[in-house]
């Protein structure tokens, strides 16, 4: 859920890794590029932060890596913001320390403007406008959005060269 929330904030994947060519067809789940991307943003987990991390199968590959947390600059959020606080709690390495779905839904982030609504397309309180103004605004919006804009990362995708594998994500 944390990766999806980050993607909504960034409009791109937070940890867009590449599958290691040497591991294709291998039974090894370790993906060095994916781990490197995660640790570059979140920093290296330690035993203090994630008890038992050094006993996990991938630890032998990464134990000498030294990386600090750069989440704030990666997602361009001040650490004091409610959005950053929620994201950092959703992205905790240790699942026992990660925020639960119920706790996330009750997080202060969802009590700030813009408030959640039943209609995700409801951006403005239209009750302040006359029916004539609302119709004019809707017509203008519809005429400006005839063709959907292409997502910046979609230009890299091509049907001529489909990806061999989707890779592994956390």
CSV table of C-alpha atoms in Angstrom, one decimal:
chain,number,residue,atom,x,y,z
A,1,UNK,CA,0.0,0.0,0.0
A,2,UNK,CA,2.9,2.3,0.8
A,3,UNK,CA,4.3,1.9,-2.8
A,4,UNK,CA,0.9,2.7,-4.3
A,5,UNK,CA,0.5,5.8,-2.1
A,6,UNK,CA,4.0,6.9,-3.1
A,7,UNK,CA,3.1,6.3,-6.8
A,8,UNK,CA,0.0,8.5,-6.4
A,9,UNK,CA,2.2,11.2,-4.9
A,10,UNK,CA,5.0,10.9,-7.6
A,11,UNK,CA,3.0,9.9,-10.6
A,12,UNK,CA,5.6,7.2,-11.2
A,13,UNK,CA,6.8,4.0,-9.4
A,14,UNK,CA,8.8,4.6,-6.3
A,15,UNK,CA,11.0,1.5,-6.8
A,16,UNK,CA,11.1,0.8,-10.5
A,17,UNK,CA,13.7,-2.0,-10.5
A,18,UNK,CA,15.0,-4.2,-13.3
A,19,UNK,CA,15.3,-7.9,-13.2
A,20,UNK,CA,18.8,-9.3,-12.9
A,21,UNK,CA,19.6,-11.1,-16.2
A,22,UNK,CA,21.7,-13.7,-14.4
A,23,UNK,CA,18.7,-14.7,-12.2
A,24,UNK,CA,16.2,-15.3,-15.0
A,25,UNK,CA,15.0,-18.9,-14.7
A,26,UNK,CA,16.8,-19.2,-11.4
A,27,UNK,CA,15.0,-20.1,-8.2
A,28,UNK,CA,16.8,-17.3,-6.3
A,29,UNK,CA,14.4,-14.6,-5.3
A,30,UNK,CA,17.2,-12.0,-4.7
A,31,UNK,CA,17.1,-9.0,-7.0
A,32,UNK,CA,20.0,-6.7,-6.4
A,33,UNK,CA,18.7,-3.8,-8.5
A,34,UNK,CA,15.4,-3.9,-6.7
A,35,UNK,CA,17.1,-4.0,-3.3
A,36,UNK,CA,19.5,-1.2,-4.3
A,37,UNK,CA,16.6,1.0,-5.3
A,38,UNK,CA,14.7,0.4,-2.1
A,39,UNK,CA,17.7,0.9,0.2
A,40,UNK,CA,18.7,4.1,-1.7
A,41,UNK,CA,15.3,5.6,-0.8
A,42,UNK,CA,14.6,4.0,2.6
A,43,UNK,CA,18.2,3.5,3.8
A,44,UNK,CA,19.7,0.2,4.9
A,45,UNK,CA,17.7,-1.7,7.5
A,46,UNK,CA,19.4,-2.5,10.7
A,47,UNK,CA,18.7,-5.0,13.4
A,48,UNK,CA,17.6,-2.1,15.6
A,49,UNK,CA,14.9,-1.1,13.0
A,50,UNK,CA,14.0,-4.7,11.9
A,51,UNK,CA,14.8,-7.4,14.3
A,52,UNK,CA,16.0,-10.5,12.4
A,53,UNK,CA,16.8,-8.8,9.2
A,54,UNK,CA,20.3,-10.2,9.2
A,55,UNK,CA,18.9,-13.7,9.2
A,56,UNK,CA,17.0,-13.2,6.0
A,57,UNK,CA,18.3,-15.0,2.9
A,58,UNK,CA,19.2,-11.8,1.0
A,59,UNK,CA,21.2,-10.3,3.8
A,60,UNK,CA,24.5,-12.0,2.7
A,61,UNK,CA,24.3,-10.0,-0.6
A,62,UNK,CA,23.6,-6.6,0.9
A,63,UNK,CA,25.2,-6.6,4.4
A,64,UNK,CA,28.1,-4.4,3.3
A,65,UNK,CA,26.0,-1.8,1.5
A,66,UNK,CA,25.9,1.6,3.2
A,67,UNK,CA,22.9,3.8,2.4
A,68,UNK,CA,21.0,6.5,4.3
A,69,UNK,CA,17.3,7.3,4.1
A,70,UNK,CA,16.3,9.8,1.3
A,71,UNK,CA,12.6,9.3,1.3
A,72,UNK,CA,11.8,13.0,2.0
A,73,UNK,CA,13.8,14.2,-1.0
A,74,UNK,CA,12.6,11.4,-3.2
A,75,UNK,CA,8.9,12.1,-2.7
A,76,UNK,CA,9.5,15.9,-2.2
A,77,UNK,CA,7.6,16.0,1.1
A,78,UNK,CA,8.8,17.7,4.3
A,79,UNK,CA,9.3,15.2,7.1
A,80,UNK,CA,6.9,17.3,9.2
A,81,UNK,CA,4.0,16.8,6.8
A,82,UNK,CA,1.1,14.3,7.5
A,83,UNK,CA,1.6,12.8,4.0
A,84,UNK,CA,5.3,12.0,4.8
A,85,UNK,CA,4.4,10.6,8.2
A,86,UNK,CA,1.8,8.3,6.7
A,87,UNK,CA,4.1,7.2,3.8
A,88,UNK,CA,7.0,6.5,6.1
A,89,UNK,CA,4.7,4.4,8.4
A,90,UNK,CA,3.4,2.5,5.3
A,91,UNK,CA,7.0,1.8,4.1
A,92,UNK,CA,8.4,0.4,7.4
A,93,UNK,CA,10.7,-2.5,6.7
A,94,UNK,CA,9.6,-4.5,9.7
A,95,UNK,CA,6.0,-5.7,9.1
A,96,UNK,CA,5.4,-5.7,12.8
A,97,UNK,CA,6.1,-2.0,13.0
A,98,UNK,CA,4.2,-1.1,9.8
A,99,UNK,CA,1.0,0.8,10.2
A,100,UNK,CA,-2.2,-1.3,9.9
A,101,UNK,CA,-5.0,-0.5,7.3
A,102,UNK,CA,-7.2,0.7,10.1
A,103,UNK,CA,-4.5,2.9,11.6
A,104,UNK,CA,-3.8,4.3,8.1
A,105,UNK,CA,-7.4,5.2,7.5
A,106,UNK,CA,-7.5,7.0,10.8
A,107,UNK,CA,-4.2,8.8,10.1
A,108,UNK,CA,-4.3,12.7,10.3
A,109,UNK,CA,-3.4,12.8,6.6
A,110,UNK,CA,-7.0,11.9,5.8
A,111,UNK,CA,-8.3,14.7,8.0
A,112,UNK,CA,-6.4,17.5,6.0
A,113,UNK,CA,-7.7,19.3,3.0
A,114,UNK,CA,-8.5,18.1,0.4
A,115,UNK,CA,-10.7,15.8,2.4
A,116,UNK,CA,-11.6,12.4,1.0
A,117,UNK,CA,-15.1,12.2,-0.6
A,118,UNK,CA,-17.3,9.5,-1.9
A,119,UNK,CA,-16.8,10.9,-5.4
A,120,UNK,CA,-13.2,10.9,-6.4
A,121,UNK,CA,-14.0,13.3,-9.3
A,122,UNK,CA,-15.5,15.8,-6.9
A,123,UNK,CA,-12.9,18.6,-6.8
A,124,UNK,CA,-15.0,21.6,-6.1
A,125,UNK,CA,-18.1,22.4,-4.1
A,126,UNK,CA,-20.3,23.2,-7.1
A,127,UNK,CA,-23.2,24.4,-4.9
A,128,UNK,CA,-21.7,27.9,-4.9
A,129,UNK,CA,-22.2,28.2,-8.7
A,130,UNK,CA,-25.5,28.6,-10.6
A,131,UNK,CA,-26.6,25.8,-12.9
A,132,UNK,CA,-25.7,27.9,-15.9
A,133,UNK,CA,-22.1,28.3,-14.6
A,134,UNK,CA,-21.8,24.7,-13.8
A,135,UNK,CA,-22.9,23.7,-17.3
A,136,UNK,CA,-20.4,26.1,-18.8
A,137,UNK,CA,-17.5,24.8,-16.6
A,138,UNK,CA,-18.3,21.2,-17.4
A,139,UNK,CA,-18.6,21.9,-21.1
A,140,UNK,CA,-15.2,23.8,-21.0
A,141,UNK,CA,-13.6,20.9,-19.1
A,142,UNK,CA,-15.0,18.3,-21.5
A,143,UNK,CA,-13.7,20.2,-24.5
A,144,UNK,CA,-10.2,20.5,-23.0
A,145,UNK,CA,-9.9,16.9,-22.1
A,146,UNK,CA,-10.8,15.1,-25.4
A,147,UNK,CA,-7.7,13.0,-25.5
A,148,UNK,CA,-6.1,11.7,-22.3
A,149,UNK,CA,-2.6,12.9,-21.7
A,150,UNK,CA,0.1,10.3,-21.9
A,151,UNK,CA,1.8,9.3,-18.7
A,152,UNK,CA,5.5,10.4,-18.8
A,153,UNK,CA,6.7,6.8,-18.2
A,154,UNK,CA,4.5,5.3,-20.9
A,155,UNK,CA,6.6,6.7,-23.7
A,156,UNK,CA,9.3,4.2,-22.8
A,157,UNK,CA,6.9,1.3,-23.4
A,158,UNK,CA,6.6,0.0,-26.8
A,159,UNK,CA,4.5,-2.9,-28.3
A,160,UNK,CA,7.4,-3.6,-30.7
A,161,UNK,CA,9.7,-4.4,-27.7
A,162,UNK,CA,7.6,-5.9,-24.9
A,163,UNK,CA,9.3,-6.4,-21.6
A,164,UNK,CA,10.6,-10.0,-21.0
A,165,UNK,CA,9.5,-9.9,-17.4
A,166,UNK,CA,7.8,-7.6,-15.0
A,167,UNK,CA,10.4,-8.2,-12.4
A,168,UNK,CA,10.0,-8.2,-8.6
A,169,UNK,CA,8.6,-5.5,-6.5
A,170,UNK,CA,8.2,-5.1,-2.8
